[in-house]
PDB file of C-alpha atoms in Angstrom:
ATOM      1  CA  GLN C   1       0.000   0.000   0.000  1.00 68.00           C
ATOM      2  CA  ALA C   2       1.283   3.461  -0.861  1.00 77.00           C
ATOM      3  CA  GLN C   3       2.332   5.258   2.294  1.00 90.00           C
ATOM      4  CA  LEU C   4       3.836   8.543   3.476  1.00 94.00           C
ATOM      5  CA  VAL C   5       5.377   8.665   6.948  1.00 95.00           C
ATOM      6  CA  GLU C   6       6.427  11.899   8.667  1.00 97.00           C
ATOM      7  CA  SER C   7       8.993  12.211  11.431  1.00 97.00           C
ATOM      8  CA  GLY C   8      11.049  14.846  13.240  1.00 98.00           C
ATOM      9  CA  GLY C   9       8.428  16.711  15.240  1.00 98.00           C
ATOM     10  CA  GLY C  10       8.813  17.598  18.894  1.00 98.00           C
ATOM     11  CA  LEU C  11       8.548  20.202  21.644  1.00 98.00           C
ATOM     12  CA  VAL C  12      10.897  23.186  21.308  1.00 98.00           C
ATOM     13  CA  GLN C  13      11.329  26.727  22.574  1.00 98.00           C
ATOM     14  CA  ALA C  14      10.520  29.741  20.442  1.00 98.00           C
ATOM     15  CA  GLY C  15      13.440  30.568  18.170  1.00 98.00           C
ATOM     16  CA  ALA C  16      14.588  26.954  17.872  1.00 98.00           C
ATOM     17  CA  SER C  17      14.808  24.849  14.708  1.00 98.00           C
ATOM     18  CA  LEU C  18      13.421  21.494  13.621  1.00 98.00           C
ATOM     19  CA  ARG C  19      13.740  19.429  10.473  1.00 98.00           C
ATOM     20  CA  LEU C  20      10.789  17.303   9.426  1.00 98.00           C
ATOM     21  CA  SER C  21      11.130  14.332   7.092  1.00 98.00           C
ATOM     22  CA  CYS C  22       8.562  12.466   5.026  1.00 96.00           C
ATOM     23  CA  THR C  23       9.472   9.157   3.423  1.00 94.00           C
ATOM     24  CA  ALA C  24       7.381   7.432   0.764  1.00 90.00           C
ATOM     25  CA  SER C  25       7.043   3.682   0.309  1.00 88.00           C
ATOM     26  CA  GLY C  26       4.945   1.210  -1.671  1.00 76.00           C
ATOM     27  CA  HIS C  27       4.702   3.541  -4.657  1.00 71.00           C
ATOM     28  CA  THR C  28       6.918   5.836  -6.684  1.00 74.00           C
ATOM     29  CA  PHE C  29       6.530   9.499  -5.735  1.00 80.00           C
ATOM     30  CA  ASN C  30       9.542  10.764  -7.629  1.00 80.00           C
ATOM     31  CA  ILE C  31       7.476  12.511 -10.315  1.00 84.00           C
ATOM     32  CA  TYR C  32       4.818  13.841  -7.936  1.00 89.00           C
ATOM     33  CA  LEU C  33       4.276  17.256  -6.466  1.00 92.00           C
ATOM     34  CA  MET C  34       4.896  17.029  -2.725  1.00 94.00           C
ATOM     35  CA  GLY C  35       3.799  19.411  -0.020  1.00 96.00           C
ATOM     36  CA  TRP C  36       3.554  20.140   3.683  1.00 98.00           C
ATOM     37  CA  PHE C  37       0.395  21.178   5.520  1.00 98.00           C
ATOM     38  CA  ARG C  38      -0.316  21.843   9.179  1.00 98.00           C
ATOM     39  CA  GLN C  39      -3.329  21.893  11.461  1.00 98.00           C
ATOM     40  CA  ALA C  40      -3.755  23.326  14.943  1.00 95.00           C
ATOM     41  CA  PRO C  41      -6.468  21.961  17.267  1.00 89.00           C
ATOM     42  CA  GLY C  42      -9.837  23.455  16.384  1.00 91.00           C
ATOM     43  CA  LYS C  43      -8.496  25.074  13.217  1.00 95.00           C
ATOM     44  CA  GLU C  44      -8.566  24.199   9.542  1.00 97.00           C
ATOM     45  CA  ARG C  45      -5.634  22.535   7.867  1.00 97.00           C
ATOM     46  CA  GLU C  46      -3.482  25.070   6.033  1.00 97.00           C
ATOM     47  CA  PHE C  47      -0.882  24.982   3.306  1.00 98.00           C
ATOM     48  CA  VAL C  48       2.735  25.430   4.366  1.00 98.00           C
ATOM     49  CA  ALA C  49       4.974  24.672   1.374  1.00 98.00           C
ATOM     50  CA  ASN C  50       5.338  22.477  -1.693  1.00 96.00           C
ATOM     51  CA  ILE C  51       7.973  21.402  -4.192  1.00 95.00           C
ATOM     52  CA  ASP C  52       7.742  20.118  -7.753  1.00 91.00           C
ATOM     53  CA  TRP C  53       9.110  16.785  -8.948  1.00 84.00           C
ATOM     54  CA  SER C  54      12.489  18.189  -9.975  1.00 84.00           C
ATOM     55  CA  GLY C  55      13.006  20.173  -6.784  1.00 83.00           C
ATOM     56  CA  GLY C  56      13.488  23.317  -8.843  1.00 86.00           C
ATOM     57  CA  THR C  57      10.240  25.097  -7.990  1.00 95.00           C
ATOM     58  CA  THR C  58       9.024  25.762  -4.453  1.00 97.00           C
ATOM     59  CA  LYS C  59       6.162  27.698  -2.894  1.00 97.00           C
ATOM     60  CA  TYR C  60       5.602  28.887   0.672  1.00 98.00           C
ATOM     61  CA  ALA C  61       2.819  30.294   2.748  1.00 98.00           C
ATOM     62  CA  GLY C  62       3.482  33.924   3.607  1.00 98.00           C
ATOM     63  CA  SER C  63       3.569  33.099   7.311  1.00 97.00           C
ATOM     64  CA  VAL C  64       6.600  30.812   6.905  1.00 98.00           C
ATOM     65  CA  GLU C  65       8.465  32.284   3.941  1.00 97.00           C
ATOM     66  CA  GLY C  66      11.997  33.214   4.927  1.00 98.00           C
ATOM     67  CA  ARG C  67      11.979  30.825   7.888  1.00 98.00           C
ATOM     68  CA  PHE C  68      11.106  27.422   6.357  1.00 98.00           C
ATOM     69  CA  THR C  69      12.800  25.585   3.497  1.00 98.00           C
ATOM     70  CA  ILE C  70      11.355  22.602   1.630  1.00 98.00           C
ATOM     71  CA  SER C  71      13.585  20.176  -0.259  1.00 96.00           C
ATOM     72  CA  ARG C  72      13.456  16.635  -1.620  1.00 93.00           C
ATOM     73  CA  ASP C  73      15.758  13.717  -2.288  1.00 91.00           C
ATOM     74  CA  ASN C  74      14.172  11.564  -4.964  1.00 85.00           C
ATOM     75  CA  GLY C  75      16.855   8.911  -4.588  1.00 87.00           C
ATOM     76  CA  LYS C  76      15.651   8.355  -1.013  1.00 88.00           C
ATOM     77  CA  SER C  77      11.971   9.070  -1.757  1.00 88.00           C
ATOM     78  CA  THR C  78      12.047  11.714   0.963  1.00 93.00           C
ATOM     79  CA  VAL C  79      10.900  15.312   1.318  1.00 95.00           C
ATOM     80  CA  PHE C  80      12.174  17.612   4.075  1.00 97.00           C
ATOM     81  CA  LEU C  81      10.961  20.735   5.803  1.00 98.00           C
ATOM     82  CA  GLN C  82      13.656  22.737   7.567  1.00 98.00           C
ATOM     83  CA  MET C  83      11.980  25.046  10.077  1.00 98.00           C
ATOM     84  CA  ASN C  84      14.016  27.881  11.591  1.00 98.00           C
ATOM     85  CA  ASN C  85      13.134  30.597  14.101  1.00 98.00           C
ATOM     86  CA  LEU C  86      10.031  28.716  15.187  1.00 98.00           C
ATOM     87  CA  LYS C  87       7.185  30.683  16.710  1.00 98.00           C
ATOM     88  CA  PRO C  88       4.286  29.564  18.938  1.00 97.00           C
ATOM     89  CA  GLU C  89       1.986  30.174  15.962  1.00 96.00           C
ATOM     90  CA  ASP C  90       3.779  27.322  14.156  1.00 98.00           C
ATOM     91  CA  THR C  91       2.376  24.791  16.635  1.00 98.00           C
ATOM     92  CA  GLY C  92       0.285  22.048  15.063  1.00 98.00           C
ATOM     93  CA  VAL C  93       0.262  18.641  13.430  1.00 98.00           C
ATOM     94  CA  TYR C  94       2.327  18.693  10.253  1.00 98.00           C
ATOM     95  CA  TYR C  95       1.320  16.475   7.340  1.00 98.00           C
ATOM     96  CA  CYS C  96       3.073  15.681   4.094  1.00 97.00           C
ATOM     97  CA  ALA C  97       1.075  15.010   0.941  1.00 96.00           C
ATOM     98  CA  ALA C  98       1.745  13.988  -2.643  1.00 93.00           C
ATOM     99  CA  GLY C  99       0.071  13.448  -5.979  1.00 90.00           C
ATOM    100  CA  PRO C 100       0.408  13.878  -9.739  1.00 86.00           C
ATOM    101  CA  ASN C 101      -2.134  16.725  -9.786  1.00 82.00           C
ATOM    102  CA  LYS C 102      -4.127  16.816  -6.560  1.00 88.00           C
ATOM    103  CA  TYR C 103      -2.851  15.560  -3.208  1.00 92.00           C
ATOM    104  CA  ASP C 104      -4.007  11.938  -3.387  1.00 92.00           C
ATOM    105  CA  TYR C 105      -1.731  10.602  -0.656  1.00 93.00           C
ATOM    106  CA  TRP C 106      -1.328  11.848   2.911  1.00 95.00           C
ATOM    107  CA  GLY C 107       0.845  10.948   5.857  1.00 97.00           C
ATOM    108  CA  GLN C 108      -0.283  10.392   9.440  1.00 96.00           C
ATOM    109  CA  GLY C 109       1.200  13.629  10.733  1.00 97.00           C
ATOM    110  CA  THR C 110       3.867  14.623  13.238  1.00 98.00           C
ATOM    111  CA  GLN C 111       3.300  16.994  16.166  1.00 98.00           C
ATOM    112  CA  VAL C 112       5.236  20.250  16.424  1.00 98.00           C
ATOM    113  CA  THR C 113       4.834  22.270  19.615  1.00 98.00           C
ATOM    114  CA  VAL C 114       6.580  25.613  20.122  1.00 98.00           C
ATOM    115  CA  SER C 115       6.506  27.085  23.613  1.00 97.00           C
ATOM    116  CA  SER C 116       6.584  30.818  24.300  1.00 94.00           C
TER     117      SER C 116
END
């Protein structure tokens, strides 16, 4: 079964950094658009960043641009999200997603908590 698994979340102080990873298995994702989303309790899931199949084109939500960097390693079927200067507003469950056009596949999520 096609699967995306996130890792790297945790509890950190404001201003700290984390790197999230998402590894794909059971299916080839190397030609798929891949993205990161996040959701805080009681709030809607929101877009964070995405990256095209080649890794040459990236997009970011305005709230994270300049602080977060998305990248991918197709040889390892993995996408990363480097998060710097974390703020309490970044707290939430982070999900990776992938698909040829729409996001057909989703991971289980990893919790990121930033204390103030």
